[in-house]
PDB file of C-alpha atoms in Angstrom:
ATOM      1  CA  MET A   1      -0.055   0.216  -0.006  1.00  0.00           C
ATOM      2  CA  GLY A   2       1.130   3.631  -1.070  1.00  0.00           C
ATOM      3  CA  ILE A   3       1.176   6.749   0.764  1.00  0.00           C
ATOM      4  CA  ALA A   4      -1.764   7.409  -1.673  1.00  0.00           C
ATOM      5  CA  ASP A   5      -3.643   4.402  -0.518  1.00  0.00           C
ATOM      6  CA  LEU A   6      -2.720   5.250   3.274  1.00  0.00           C
ATOM      7  CA  LEU A   7      -4.265   8.846   2.418  1.00  0.00           C
ATOM      8  CA  ARG A   8      -7.472   7.462   0.276  1.00  0.00           C
ATOM      9  CA  GLY A   9      -7.936   5.599   3.637  1.00  0.00           C
ATOM     10  CA  VAL A  10      -8.625   8.378   5.583  1.00  0.00           C
ATOM     11  CA  GLU A  11     -10.513  10.762   3.327  1.00  0.00           C
ATOM     12  CA  GLY A  12     -13.417  12.695   4.427  1.00  0.00           C
ATOM     13  CA  GLN A  13     -12.196  12.531   7.867  1.00  0.00           C
ATOM     14  CA  GLY A  14     -10.061  15.688   8.240  1.00  0.00           C
ATOM     15  CA  ALA A  15      -6.916  17.599   6.631  1.00  0.00           C
ATOM     16  CA  PHE A  16      -4.118  15.268   6.020  1.00  0.00           C
ATOM     17  CA  GLY A  17      -0.810  16.772   4.439  1.00  0.00           C
ATOM     18  CA  VAL A  18       2.477  14.795   3.694  1.00  0.00           C
ATOM     19  CA  TRP A  19       6.173  16.371   2.313  1.00  0.00           C
ATOM     20  CA  LEU A  20       8.678  13.508   1.541  1.00  0.00           C
ATOM     21  CA  GLY A  21      11.951  14.590   0.016  1.00  0.00           C
ATOM     22  CA  ARG A  22      15.803  14.172  -0.041  1.00  0.00           C
ATOM     23  CA  ALA A  23      17.593  15.901   2.688  1.00  0.00           C
ATOM     24  CA  ASP A  24      18.687  18.590  -0.358  1.00  0.00           C
ATOM     25  CA  GLY A  25      15.473  19.640  -0.350  1.00  0.00           C
ATOM     26  CA  THR A  26      14.084  18.149  -3.627  1.00  0.00           C
ATOM     27  CA  ALA A  27      10.365  16.760  -2.759  1.00  0.00           C
ATOM     28  CA  VAL A  28       9.463  13.267  -4.397  1.00  0.00           C
ATOM     29  CA  PHE A  29       5.781  13.232  -2.734  1.00  0.00           C
ATOM     30  CA  THR A  30       3.643  15.596  -1.749  1.00  0.00           C
ATOM     31  CA  HIS A  31      -0.111  15.840  -0.608  1.00  0.00           C
ATOM     32  CA  GLU A  32      -1.434  19.627   0.346  1.00  0.00           C
ATOM     33  CA  ALA A  33       1.643  20.089   1.582  1.00  0.00           C
ATOM     34  CA  GLU A  34       1.191  23.852   1.421  1.00  0.00           C
ATOM     35  CA  ARG A  35      -1.748  23.600   4.018  1.00  0.00           C
ATOM     36  CA  THR A  36      -1.193  24.835   7.041  1.00  0.00           C
ATOM     37  CA  HIS A  37      -2.389  23.182  10.399  1.00  0.00           C
ATOM     38  CA  TYR A  38      -2.258  24.504  13.917  1.00  0.00           C
ATOM     39  CA  SER A  39       1.373  24.056  14.590  1.00  0.00           C
ATOM     40  CA  ALA A  40       1.125  22.585  18.233  1.00  0.00           C
ATOM     41  CA  SER A  41       4.605  21.862  19.142  1.00  0.00           C
ATOM     42  CA  THR A  42       6.184  22.120  15.720  1.00  0.00           C
ATOM     43  CA  MET A  43       6.617  25.504  16.324  1.00  0.00           C
ATOM     44  CA  LYS A  44       9.157  24.743  18.938  1.00  0.00           C
ATOM     45  CA  LEU A  45      11.923  23.772  16.031  1.00  0.00           C
ATOM     46  CA  PRO A  46      12.092  27.237  14.883  1.00  0.00           C
ATOM     47  CA  VAL A  47      12.017  28.565  18.259  1.00  0.00           C
ATOM     48  CA  ALA A  48      15.185  26.536  19.017  1.00  0.00           C
ATOM     49  CA  MET A  49      16.709  27.864  15.892  1.00  0.00           C
ATOM     50  CA  ALA A  50      15.902  31.132  16.606  1.00  0.00           C
ATOM     51  CA  MET A  51      17.758  31.038  20.178  1.00  0.00           C
ATOM     52  CA  LEU A  52      21.016  29.143  18.507  1.00  0.00           C
ATOM     53  CA  ARG A  53      21.580  32.011  15.984  1.00  0.00           C
ATOM     54  CA  LYS A  54      21.262  34.578  19.004  1.00  0.00           C
ATOM     55  CA  VAL A  55      24.073  32.625  20.531  1.00  0.00           C
ATOM     56  CA  ASP A  56      26.345  32.451  17.906  1.00  0.00           C
ATOM     57  CA  ALA A  57      25.909  36.485  17.888  1.00  0.00           C
ATOM     58  CA  GLY A  58      26.966  36.766  21.167  1.00  0.00           C
ATOM     59  CA  GLU A  59      23.265  37.963  22.520  1.00  0.00           C
ATOM     60  CA  LEU A  60      22.515  34.954  24.432  1.00  0.00           C
ATOM     61  CA  ALA A  61      24.545  32.173  25.796  1.00  0.00           C
ATOM     62  CA  LEU A  62      23.854  28.274  26.200  1.00  0.00           C
ATOM     63  CA  ASP A  63      25.125  28.471  29.761  1.00  0.00           C
ATOM     64  CA  GLN A  64      23.167  31.580  31.046  1.00  0.00           C
ATOM     65  CA  PRO A  65      20.988  31.375  33.783  1.00  0.00           C
ATOM     66  CA  VAL A  66      17.087  31.821  33.247  1.00  0.00           C
ATOM     67  CA  THR A  67      14.755  32.301  36.091  1.00  0.00           C
ATOM     68  CA  VAL A  68      11.971  29.564  35.622  1.00  0.00           C
ATOM     69  CA  HIS A  69       8.299  31.504  36.266  1.00  0.00           C
ATOM     70  CA  ASN A  70       4.761  31.215  34.605  1.00  0.00           C
ATOM     71  CA  ASP A  71       4.122  34.766  33.654  1.00  0.00           C
ATOM     72  CA  PHE A  72       4.272  35.737  30.321  1.00  0.00           C
ATOM     73  CA  ALA A  73       3.386  38.948  27.706  1.00  0.00           C
ATOM     74  CA  SER A  74       0.493  37.975  25.555  1.00  0.00           C
ATOM     75  CA  ALA A  75       0.430  39.121  21.985  1.00  0.00           C
ATOM     76  CA  ALA A  76      -2.716  40.079  22.188  1.00  0.00           C
ATOM     77  CA  GLY A  77      -1.950  42.391  25.408  1.00  0.00           C
ATOM     78  CA  GLY A  78      -2.352  41.339  28.851  1.00  0.00           C
ATOM     79  CA  ARG A  79      -0.468  38.634  30.777  1.00  0.00           C
ATOM     80  CA  PHE A  80      -0.622  34.609  30.833  1.00  0.00           C
ATOM     81  CA  GLY A  81       0.537  31.356  32.101  1.00  0.00           C
ATOM     82  CA  VAL A  82       0.753  28.151  30.872  1.00  0.00           C
ATOM     83  CA  ASN A  83      -1.717  25.184  31.593  1.00  0.00           C
ATOM     84  CA  ARG A  84       0.432  23.290  33.730  1.00  0.00           C
ATOM     85  CA  ALA A  85      -2.189  20.007  33.569  1.00  0.00           C
ATOM     86  CA  GLU A  86      -1.920  20.192  30.041  1.00  0.00           C
ATOM     87  CA  ASP A  87       1.952  20.374  30.019  1.00  0.00           C
ATOM     88  CA  GLU A  88       3.167  16.629  29.495  1.00  0.00           C
ATOM     89  CA  ALA A  89       6.586  17.525  30.947  1.00  0.00           C
ATOM     90  CA  PRO A  90       7.138  17.766  34.777  1.00  0.00           C
ATOM     91  CA  ALA A  91      10.816  18.802  35.140  1.00  0.00           C
ATOM     92  CA  THR A  92      10.555  22.442  34.377  1.00  0.00           C
ATOM     93  CA  TRP A  93       7.965  22.934  36.791  1.00  0.00           C
ATOM     94  CA  GLU A  94       9.945  21.551  39.489  1.00  0.00           C
ATOM     95  CA  LYS A  95      12.693  24.070  39.159  1.00  0.00           C
ATOM     96  CA  LEU A  96       9.776  27.192  39.310  1.00  0.00           C
ATOM     97  CA  GLY A  97      11.505  29.940  41.377  1.00  0.00           C
ATOM     98  CA  SER A  98      15.037  28.679  40.185  1.00  0.00           C
ATOM     99  CA  ASP A  99      17.567  29.090  37.917  1.00  0.00           C
ATOM    100  CA  VAL A 100      18.395  26.862  35.086  1.00  0.00           C
ATOM    101  CA  PRO A 101      20.900  26.978  32.343  1.00  0.00           C
ATOM    102  CA  LEU A 102      19.381  28.370  28.854  1.00  0.00           C
ATOM    103  CA  SER A 103      20.657  25.032  27.330  1.00  0.00           C
ATOM    104  CA  TRP A 104      18.724  23.035  30.073  1.00  0.00           C
ATOM    105  CA  LEU A 105      15.706  24.934  28.843  1.00  0.00           C
ATOM    106  CA  ALA A 106      16.338  23.991  25.330  1.00  0.00           C
ATOM    107  CA  ARG A 107      16.735  20.270  26.086  1.00  0.00           C
ATOM    108  CA  GLU A 108      13.259  20.433  27.835  1.00  0.00           C
ATOM    109  CA  MET A 109      11.778  21.943  24.985  1.00  0.00           C
ATOM    110  CA  ILE A 110      12.837  19.816  22.096  1.00  0.00           C
ATOM    111  CA  THR A 111      13.391  16.325  23.815  1.00  0.00           C
ATOM    112  CA  ARG A 112      10.258  16.425  26.220  1.00  0.00           C
ATOM    113  CA  SER A 113       8.384  19.267  24.025  1.00  0.00           C
ATOM    114  CA  SER A 114       8.099  21.283  27.874  1.00  0.00           C
ATOM    115  CA  ASN A 115       5.510  24.004  27.222  1.00  0.00           C
ATOM    116  CA  LEU A 116       6.993  26.062  29.911  1.00  0.00           C
ATOM    117  CA  ALA A 117      10.398  25.852  28.853  1.00  0.00           C
ATOM    118  CA  THR A 118       9.522  26.593  25.316  1.00  0.00           C
ATOM    119  CA  ASN A 119       7.662  29.882  26.742  1.00  0.00           C
ATOM    120  CA  LEU A 120      10.625  30.657  28.679  1.00  0.00           C
ATOM    121  CA  VAL A 121      13.320  30.442  25.194  1.00  0.00           C
ATOM    122  CA  LEU A 122      10.581  32.419  23.429  1.00  0.00           C
ATOM    123  CA  GLU A 123      10.341  35.039  26.100  1.00  0.00           C
ATOM    124  CA  LEU A 124      14.416  35.372  25.606  1.00  0.00           C
ATOM    125  CA  VAL A 125      14.626  34.698  21.727  1.00  0.00           C
ATOM    126  CA  GLY A 126      11.234  36.811  20.500  1.00  0.00           C
ATOM    127  CA  ALA A 127       8.152  35.633  18.510  1.00  0.00           C
ATOM    128  CA  GLU A 128       9.195  37.880  15.661  1.00  0.00           C
ATOM    129  CA  ALA A 129      13.052  35.888  15.521  1.00  0.00           C
ATOM    130  CA  ALA A 130      11.238  32.452  15.403  1.00  0.00           C
ATOM    131  CA  ASN A 131       8.895  33.560  12.683  1.00  0.00           C
ATOM    132  CA  ALA A 132      11.847  35.123  10.674  1.00  0.00           C
ATOM    133  CA  VAL A 133      13.474  31.581  10.669  1.00  0.00           C
ATOM    134  CA  LEU A 134      10.329  29.812   9.526  1.00  0.00           C
ATOM    135  CA  ALA A 135       9.842  32.700   7.084  1.00  0.00           C
ATOM    136  CA  GLU A 136      12.983  31.822   5.585  1.00  0.00           C
ATOM    137  CA  TYR A 137      12.708  28.357   5.230  1.00  0.00           C
ATOM    138  CA  GLY A 138       9.108  27.827   4.743  1.00  0.00           C
ATOM    139  CA  LYS A 139       8.629  30.272   2.471  1.00  0.00           C
ATOM    140  CA  ASP A 140       4.747  29.913   2.491  1.00  0.00           C
ATOM    141  CA  GLU A 141       1.650  30.765   5.010  1.00  0.00           C
ATOM    142  CA  SER A 142       3.288  28.944   7.910  1.00  0.00           C
ATOM    143  CA  VAL A 143       3.517  31.782  10.897  1.00  0.00           C
ATOM    144  CA  ILE A 144       5.019  31.942  14.599  1.00  0.00           C
ATOM    145  CA  ARG A 145       3.148  34.744  16.174  1.00  0.00           C
ATOM    146  CA  ARG A 146       2.590  33.969  20.057  1.00  0.00           C
ATOM    147  CA  GLY A 147       3.808  31.479  22.756  1.00  0.00           C
ATOM    148  CA  ILE A 148       2.303  27.987  23.879  1.00  0.00           C
ATOM    149  CA  ASP A 149      -1.350  28.676  25.913  1.00  0.00           C
ATOM    150  CA  ASP A 150      -1.717  32.123  25.348  1.00  0.00           C
ATOM    151  CA  SER A 151      -5.187  32.349  25.813  1.00  0.00           C
ATOM    152  CA  PRO A 152      -5.897  36.188  24.881  1.00  0.00           C
ATOM    153  CA  ALA A 153      -4.150  35.721  21.821  1.00  0.00           C
ATOM    154  CA  GLN A 154      -6.056  32.558  20.985  1.00  0.00           C
ATOM    155  CA  GLN A 155      -9.231  34.553  21.460  1.00  0.00           C
ATOM    156  CA  ALA A 156      -8.416  37.426  19.732  1.00  0.00           C
ATOM    157  CA  GLY A 157      -7.636  34.807  16.808  1.00  0.00           C
ATOM    158  CA  ILE A 158      -3.685  35.043  17.100  1.00  0.00           C
ATOM    159  CA  SER A 159      -2.428  31.536  16.297  1.00  0.00           C
ATOM    160  CA  ASN A 160       0.618  29.654  15.018  1.00  0.00           C
ATOM    161  CA  LEU A 161       0.259  27.641  11.932  1.00  0.00           C
ATOM    162  CA  MET A 162       2.595  24.960  10.187  1.00  0.00           C
ATOM    163  CA  SER A 163       2.338  23.561   7.173  1.00  0.00           C
ATOM    164  CA  PRO A 164       4.134  20.271   5.794  1.00  0.00           C
ATOM    165  CA  ALA A 165       6.121  22.202   3.075  1.00  0.00           C
ATOM    166  CA  GLY A 166       7.027  24.776   5.589  1.00  0.00           C
ATOM    167  CA  LEU A 167       8.306  22.195   8.396  1.00  0.00           C
ATOM    168  CA  ALA A 168      10.150  20.793   5.921  1.00  0.00           C
ATOM    169  CA  GLY A 169      12.047  23.293   4.807  1.00  0.00           C
ATOM    170  CA  VAL A 170      13.191  24.150   8.449  1.00  0.00           C
ATOM    171  CA  LEU A 171      14.500  20.155   8.550  1.00  0.00           C
ATOM    172  CA  VAL A 172      16.099  20.647   5.454  1.00  0.00           C
ATOM    173  CA  ALA A 173      18.140  23.535   6.715  1.00  0.00           C
ATOM    174  CA  VAL A 174      18.736  21.823   9.833  1.00  0.00           C
ATOM    175  CA  SER A 175      20.021  18.930   7.889  1.00  0.00           C
ATOM    176  CA  ASN A 176      22.584  20.845   5.969  1.00  0.00           C
ATOM    177  CA  ASP A 177      23.860  23.416   8.976  1.00  0.00           C
ATOM    178  CA  GLU A 178      27.267  22.698   8.943  1.00  0.00           C
ATOM    179  CA  SER A 179      27.265  23.869  12.577  1.00  0.00           C
ATOM    180  CA  GLY A 180      23.769  22.248  13.138  1.00  0.00           C
ATOM    181  CA  GLN A 181      24.834  19.192  15.257  1.00  0.00           C
ATOM    182  CA  TYR A 182      23.752  20.538  18.927  1.00  0.00           C
ATOM    183  CA  LEU A 183      20.217  20.842  17.202  1.00  0.00           C
ATOM    184  CA  ARG A 184      20.466  17.735  15.252  1.00  0.00           C
ATOM    185  CA  ASP A 185      21.407  15.761  18.620  1.00  0.00           C
ATOM    186  CA  LEU A 186      18.280  17.489  20.491  1.00  0.00           C
ATOM    187  CA  LEU A 187      15.986  16.206  17.681  1.00  0.00           C
ATOM    188  CA  ALA A 188      17.221  12.898  17.814  1.00  0.00           C
ATOM    189  CA  ALA A 189      17.142  12.567  21.399  1.00  0.00           C
ATOM    190  CA  ASN A 190      13.191  13.348  21.505  1.00  0.00           C
ATOM    191  CA  GLU A 191      11.375  11.400  23.797  1.00  0.00           C
ATOM    192  CA  TRP A 192       8.281  10.911  22.518  1.00  0.00           C
ATOM    193  CA  ASN A 193       8.495   8.549  19.559  1.00  0.00           C
ATOM    194  CA  GLY A 194       5.259   7.231  18.418  1.00  0.00           C
ATOM    195  CA  GLU A 195       4.902   8.699  14.748  1.00  0.00           C
ATOM    196  CA  ILE A 196       7.782   8.845  12.671  1.00  0.00           C
ATOM    197  CA  PRO A 197      10.116   6.443  14.615  1.00  0.00           C
ATOM    198  CA  ALA A 198       7.730   4.257  15.155  1.00  0.00           C
ATOM    199  CA  GLY A 199       7.511   3.410  11.316  1.00  0.00           C
ATOM    200  CA  VAL A 200      10.989   2.848  11.099  1.00  0.00           C
ATOM    201  CA  PRO A 201      13.589   0.176  12.252  1.00  0.00           C
ATOM    202  CA  ALA A 202      14.451   0.453  16.039  1.00  0.00           C
ATOM    203  CA  GLY A 203      17.850   2.157  16.201  1.00  0.00           C
ATOM    204  CA  THR A 204      17.301   4.110  13.345  1.00  0.00           C
ATOM    205  CA  ARG A 205      18.284   7.716  13.715  1.00  0.00           C
ATOM    206  CA  VAL A 206      15.138   9.948  13.256  1.00  0.00           C
ATOM    207  CA  GLU A 207      16.136  13.854  14.329  1.00  0.00           C
ATOM    208  CA  HIS A 208      12.565  14.967  14.679  1.00  0.00           C
ATOM    209  CA  LYS A 209       9.862  17.130  16.294  1.00  0.00           C
ATOM    210  CA  ASN A 210       6.450  16.250  17.096  1.00  0.00           C
ATOM    211  CA  GLY A 211       3.233  18.086  18.266  1.00  0.00           C
ATOM    212  CA  TRP A 212      -0.179  17.149  19.428  1.00  0.00           C
ATOM    213  CA  ASP A 213      -3.148  18.962  20.698  1.00  0.00           C
ATOM    214  CA  LEU A 214      -7.088  17.923  20.002  1.00  0.00           C
ATOM    215  CA  ARG A 215      -7.894  17.093  16.704  1.00  0.00           C
ATOM    216  CA  ILE A 216      -4.190  17.531  15.824  1.00  0.00           C
ATOM    217  CA  ARG A 217      -1.301  15.254  15.383  1.00  0.00           C
ATOM    218  CA  HIS A 218       1.964  16.183  13.670  1.00  0.00           C
ATOM    219  CA  ASP A 219       5.502  15.179  13.188  1.00  0.00           C
ATOM    220  CA  GLY A 220       8.429  16.132  10.817  1.00  0.00           C
ATOM    221  CA  GLY A 221      11.626  14.657  10.710  1.00  0.00           C
ATOM    222  CA  ILE A 222      15.201  13.986   9.209  1.00  0.00           C
ATOM    223  CA  VAL A 223      15.339  10.182   8.971  1.00  0.00           C
ATOM    224  CA  ARG A 224      19.002   8.977   8.651  1.00  0.00           C
ATOM    225  CA  PRO A 225      19.128   5.210   7.490  1.00  0.00           C
ATOM    226  CA  ALA A 226      22.173   3.331   7.656  1.00  0.00           C
ATOM    227  CA  ASP A 227      22.387   1.652   3.871  1.00  0.00           C
ATOM    228  CA  ALA A 228      20.727   4.935   2.413  1.00  0.00           C
ATOM    229  CA  ASP A 229      21.148   8.485   1.942  1.00  0.00           C
ATOM    230  CA  PRO A 230      18.882  10.395   4.811  1.00  0.00           C
ATOM    231  CA  PHE A 231      15.207  12.075   3.798  1.00  0.00           C
ATOM    232  CA  VAL A 232      12.633  13.986   5.114  1.00  0.00           C
ATOM    233  CA  LEU A 233       9.171  13.572   6.054  1.00  0.00           C
ATOM    234  CA  VAL A 234       6.596  15.437   7.484  1.00  0.00           C
ATOM    235  CA  VAL A 235       2.935  14.481   7.984  1.00  0.00           C
ATOM    236  CA  CYS A 236       0.519  17.041   9.400  1.00  0.00           C
ATOM    237  CA  THR A 237      -3.033  15.830  10.310  1.00  0.00           C
ATOM    238  CA  THR A 238      -6.067  18.019  11.690  1.00  0.00           C
ATOM    239  CA  SER A 239      -8.940  15.424  11.883  1.00  0.00           C
ATOM    240  CA  GLU A 240     -11.470  13.205  13.689  1.00  0.00           C
ATOM    241  CA  LEU A 241      -9.111  10.102  13.739  1.00  0.00           C
ATOM    242  CA  ALA A 242      -8.824   8.908  17.205  1.00  0.00           C
ATOM    243  CA  ASP A 243      -5.320  10.087  18.370  1.00  0.00           C
ATOM    244  CA  ARG A 244      -3.498   6.583  18.223  1.00  0.00           C
ATOM    245  CA  ASP A 245      -5.042   5.940  14.983  1.00  0.00           C
ATOM    246  CA  ALA A 246      -3.233   9.410  13.611  1.00  0.00           C
ATOM    247  CA  GLN A 247      -0.007   8.286  15.278  1.00  0.00           C
ATOM    248  CA  GLN A 248      -0.625   5.026  13.361  1.00  0.00           C
ATOM    249  CA  LEU A 249      -1.073   7.011  10.002  1.00  0.00           C
ATOM    250  CA  ILE A 250       1.937   8.791  10.432  1.00  0.00           C
ATOM    251  CA  ALA A 251       3.795   5.482  11.028  1.00  0.00           C
ATOM    252  CA  ALA A 252       2.593   3.768   8.203  1.00  0.00           C
ATOM    253  CA  ILE A 253       3.463   6.409   5.961  1.00  0.00           C
ATOM    254  CA  ALA A 254       6.993   6.654   7.480  1.00  0.00           C
ATOM    255  CA  ALA A 255       7.370   2.610   6.952  1.00  0.00           C
ATOM    256  CA  GLU A 256       6.150   3.220   3.401  1.00  0.00           C
ATOM    257  CA  ALA A 257       8.613   5.844   2.746  1.00  0.00           C
ATOM    258  CA  TRP A 258      11.352   3.489   4.594  1.00  0.00           C
ATOM    259  CA  GLN A 259      10.337   0.755   1.852  1.00  0.00           C
ATOM    260  CA  HIS A 260      11.832   3.210  -0.532  1.00  0.00           C
ATOM    261  CA  ARG A 261      14.587   4.611   0.969  1.00  0.00           C
ATOM    262  CA  HIS A 262      16.886   3.203  -1.744  1.00  0.00           C
ATOM    263  CA  ASP A 263      14.592   4.565  -4.463  1.00  0.00           C
ATOM    264  CA  LEU A 264      12.786   7.483  -3.008  1.00  0.00           C
ATOM    265  CA  GLY A 265      11.269   8.650  -5.772  1.00  0.00           C
ATOM    266  CA  ALA A 266       9.495   5.156  -6.461  1.00  0.00           C
ATOM    267  CA  VAL A 267       7.087   6.269  -3.682  1.00  0.00           C
ATOM    268  CA  ARG A 268       3.459   6.769  -4.842  1.00  0.00           C
TER     269      ARG A 268
END
C-alpha cells in the first residue's frame, strides 16, 4: 500500500498533509503540503533555531541562567500562564523560582516538548525572531505569532500555523547546517516517538519534532538510514481520527517511505 492509498483510506475524515523528499530539499511526494495546520509543538523547532542564532551572535549564551517562571506577555496584550495540567513535561515545573541554564531549557523544549520551557526560551528570543526563521525556510503561510497557551491571543484569533512544506524547509536547513549538530542531537533525543520513529526499524536515527493537541497530530523529521541517504518526512493531521489512529497513520507513511529509501522517487 502506497502513501496515496493510506491517504485515501482517511479521505473525508479531516485535513492531511505530507511532504517527503531528499535532504537537499527535493520533494518526491507531496499531498496538500502547502496547507497550514495549527502548529502545536512543531513551532518549537524554529524557536530553537532562533535561539541558536542569537547564541552565535553573542546575544545569548547556552550557559546563561534563566529564572523559571510562569507569567508571560500575551501577543494580544495582557499576561498569561501555561496550563500545567496540559504540559506533559514535569521537570521544568519542578524548577519554578530557580535558575537553570538556557541549554537545559532548550533540551526540555525539544526532547520532552515542555510548554513552560518553550515560553521561557521564546521570551528571550522573541516571536519575531522565531517567525523570521520559519519565514526564511518555510516560504509559505506558516507563521509563529505567540507562545504556548496564550489564551488572550487565541481568543483574538492570533495563532501559530505550520504546513508540511514549511516544516520540511526548516528540517532541510537543519540537516544541511554545518554548525547544526547541537540541534540535530536534541532532535534525535526526542522522547516522544509514536509517529515517524515507530514506522522505521528500531535504532534508526530520526531527528524529529512532533506536536499534538485536540484533533492535531504532526511529526516532521530527518530519517538517517545506515544503508541509504537521509530523507525528510513531514506529516500533519487535523482530523476526527482517534489520536492513536493518527499516530499509526504517520507511522505507516514513514514505513512506506522507509521501504523506498534506496529509490525514494518510486514512492507513490
